[in-house]
XYZ file of C-alpha atoms in Angstrom:
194
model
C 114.362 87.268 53.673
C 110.930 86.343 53.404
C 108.833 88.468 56.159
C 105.733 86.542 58.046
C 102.691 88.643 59.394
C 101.867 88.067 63.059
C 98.899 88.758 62.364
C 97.475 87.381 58.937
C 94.745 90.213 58.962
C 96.458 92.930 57.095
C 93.617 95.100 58.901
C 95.499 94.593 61.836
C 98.366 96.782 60.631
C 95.789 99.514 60.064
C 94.506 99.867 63.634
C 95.201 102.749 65.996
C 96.135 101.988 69.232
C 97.387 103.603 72.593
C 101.231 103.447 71.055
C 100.014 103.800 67.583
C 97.487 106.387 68.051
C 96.570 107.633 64.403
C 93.962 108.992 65.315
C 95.261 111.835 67.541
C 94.578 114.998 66.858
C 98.144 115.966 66.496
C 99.233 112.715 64.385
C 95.867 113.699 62.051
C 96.755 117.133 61.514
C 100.947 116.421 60.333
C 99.135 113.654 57.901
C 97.105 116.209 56.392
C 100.214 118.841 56.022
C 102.469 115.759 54.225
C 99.434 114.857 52.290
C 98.955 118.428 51.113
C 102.495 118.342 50.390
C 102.161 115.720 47.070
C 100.636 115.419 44.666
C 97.238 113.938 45.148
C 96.571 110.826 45.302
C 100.428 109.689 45.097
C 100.027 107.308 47.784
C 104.028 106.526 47.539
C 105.011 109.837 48.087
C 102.742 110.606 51.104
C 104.541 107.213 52.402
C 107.871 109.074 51.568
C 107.421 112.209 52.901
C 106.440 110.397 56.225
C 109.607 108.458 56.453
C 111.252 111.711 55.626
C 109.423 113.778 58.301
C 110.177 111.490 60.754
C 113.746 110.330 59.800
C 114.535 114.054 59.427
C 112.889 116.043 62.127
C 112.579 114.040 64.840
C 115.868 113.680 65.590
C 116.939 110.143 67.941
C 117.848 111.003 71.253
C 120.876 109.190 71.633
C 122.414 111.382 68.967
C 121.215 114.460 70.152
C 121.171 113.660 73.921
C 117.953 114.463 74.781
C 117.449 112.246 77.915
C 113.431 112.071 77.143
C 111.932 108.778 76.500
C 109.093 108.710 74.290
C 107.021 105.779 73.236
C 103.384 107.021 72.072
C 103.428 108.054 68.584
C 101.528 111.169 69.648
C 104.024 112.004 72.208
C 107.156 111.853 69.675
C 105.606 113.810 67.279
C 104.587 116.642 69.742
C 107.973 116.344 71.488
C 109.882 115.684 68.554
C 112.335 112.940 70.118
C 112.967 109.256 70.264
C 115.080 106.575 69.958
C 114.244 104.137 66.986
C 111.592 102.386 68.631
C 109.432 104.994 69.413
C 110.348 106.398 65.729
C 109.075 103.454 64.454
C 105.953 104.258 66.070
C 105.426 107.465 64.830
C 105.860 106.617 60.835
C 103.881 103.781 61.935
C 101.221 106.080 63.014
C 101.320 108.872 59.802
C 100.940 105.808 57.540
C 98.647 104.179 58.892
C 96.381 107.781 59.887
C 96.228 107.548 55.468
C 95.418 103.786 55.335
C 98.746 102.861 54.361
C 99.471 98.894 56.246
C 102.396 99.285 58.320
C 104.143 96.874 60.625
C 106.725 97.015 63.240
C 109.958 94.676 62.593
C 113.244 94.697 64.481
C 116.856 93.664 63.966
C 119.260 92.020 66.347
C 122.834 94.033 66.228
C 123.691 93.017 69.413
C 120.768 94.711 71.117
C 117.383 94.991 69.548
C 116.782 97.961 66.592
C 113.164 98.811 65.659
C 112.658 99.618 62.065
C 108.862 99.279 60.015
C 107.533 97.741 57.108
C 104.975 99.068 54.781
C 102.832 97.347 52.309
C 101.464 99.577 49.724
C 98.356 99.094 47.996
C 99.951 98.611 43.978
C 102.575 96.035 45.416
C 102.094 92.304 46.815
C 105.047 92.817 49.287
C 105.842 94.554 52.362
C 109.050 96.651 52.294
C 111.445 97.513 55.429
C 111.787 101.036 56.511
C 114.098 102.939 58.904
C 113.474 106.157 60.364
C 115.711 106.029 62.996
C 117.706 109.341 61.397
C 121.139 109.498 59.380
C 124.207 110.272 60.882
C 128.288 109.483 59.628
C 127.937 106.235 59.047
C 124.520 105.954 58.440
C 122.061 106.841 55.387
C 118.920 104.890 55.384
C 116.489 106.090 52.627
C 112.937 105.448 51.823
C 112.925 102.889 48.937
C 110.200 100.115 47.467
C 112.658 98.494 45.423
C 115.341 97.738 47.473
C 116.254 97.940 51.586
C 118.381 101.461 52.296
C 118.364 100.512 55.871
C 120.572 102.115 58.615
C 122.219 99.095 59.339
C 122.892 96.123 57.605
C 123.031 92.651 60.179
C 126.412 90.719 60.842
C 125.620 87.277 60.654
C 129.030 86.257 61.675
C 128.791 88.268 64.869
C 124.994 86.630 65.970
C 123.099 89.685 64.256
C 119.988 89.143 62.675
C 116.818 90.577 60.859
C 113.196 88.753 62.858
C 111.178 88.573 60.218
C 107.874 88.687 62.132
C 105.538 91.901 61.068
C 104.196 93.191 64.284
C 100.991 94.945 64.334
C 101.909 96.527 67.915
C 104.812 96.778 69.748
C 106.708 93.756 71.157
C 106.227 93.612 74.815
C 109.990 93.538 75.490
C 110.215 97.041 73.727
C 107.030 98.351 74.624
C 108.183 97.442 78.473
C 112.011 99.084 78.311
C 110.275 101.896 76.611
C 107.393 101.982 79.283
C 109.756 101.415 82.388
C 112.827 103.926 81.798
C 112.707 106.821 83.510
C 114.784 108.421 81.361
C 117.412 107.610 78.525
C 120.253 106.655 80.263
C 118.215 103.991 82.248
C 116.756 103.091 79.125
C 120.408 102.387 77.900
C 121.076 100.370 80.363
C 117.997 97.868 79.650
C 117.224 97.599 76.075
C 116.119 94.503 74.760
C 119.259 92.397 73.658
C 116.663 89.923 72.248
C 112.742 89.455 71.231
């Protein structure tokens, strides 16, 4: 699948934001403890030890039924819960707080699934993430090479992967996330399609 930037400014998937706030104390100082964590420089490893930190220990509400909803990257980070929207936020956020290009792109498996793409600076592609945390059943891993996503799409049963790059949010995920009051309700309204 060939992926199409919204925006054809790649600076645009570098810019903080009130959802993708980067520059947040909090998101700045977890960047600089991943960063310290490889070796310097390794600009794919910082990228992987994100997608680990966030796939690992932030765990996704649903499975841990936290009935929080978070949607600022700041805000899952400090609280350390989300579903895989507002995980997809907060890699978003650690990769671009080291100038790393990220994007936010979704999947259709019968309701809408936020994932990320990253473009790194030694490749002329962007490459799909997902955080949203394993579980039986489920094993995503961070990989350049080739998608280790959580799910893969049905397309006999209507699923699908959008292949617009989003520099923020969609609206229609940015507004469930915005409007639940808490998890359940959230449940009950996510976006079945962009």
């Amino acid at each position: 699948m060939e992926l199409i930037q919204q925006d054809p400014d790649i600076s645009a998937y570098l810019a903080a934001s009130d959802v993708i706030d980067h520059e947040h104390p909090l998101v700045r100082e977890i960047a600089s403890d991943l960063r310290s964590s490889v070796e310097h420089g390794n600009v794919s490893a910082y990228a992987e030890a994100a997608f680990d930190f966030v796939r690992d220990e932030v765990p996704h509400s649903h499975d841990v039924d936290d009935p929080r909803v978070t949607w600022r990257a700041s805000d899952v980070l400090r609280l350390r819960t989300g579903i895989c929207y507002a995980k997809a936020h907060a890699l978003a956020a650690l990769l671009r707080a080291e100038g790393i290009p990220t994007a936010l792109c979704y999947q259709n498996l019968g309701v809408i699934h936020g994932l990320v793409a990253v473009h790194m600076p030694d490749r002329d592609r962007w490459a799909r993430q997902d955080p949203r945390g394993n579980k039986p059943g489920v094993d995503a891993r961070f990989s350049l090479d080739e998608e280790r996503l959580a799910f893969t799409v049905d397309p006999e049963s209507n699923e699908m992967d959008y292949p617009v790059l989003y520099a923020e949010p969609h609206p229609v995920v940015l507004h469930a996330l915005t409007t639940a009051s808490d998890r359940a309700s959230l449940w009950l309204h996510l976006p079945t399609e962009l």
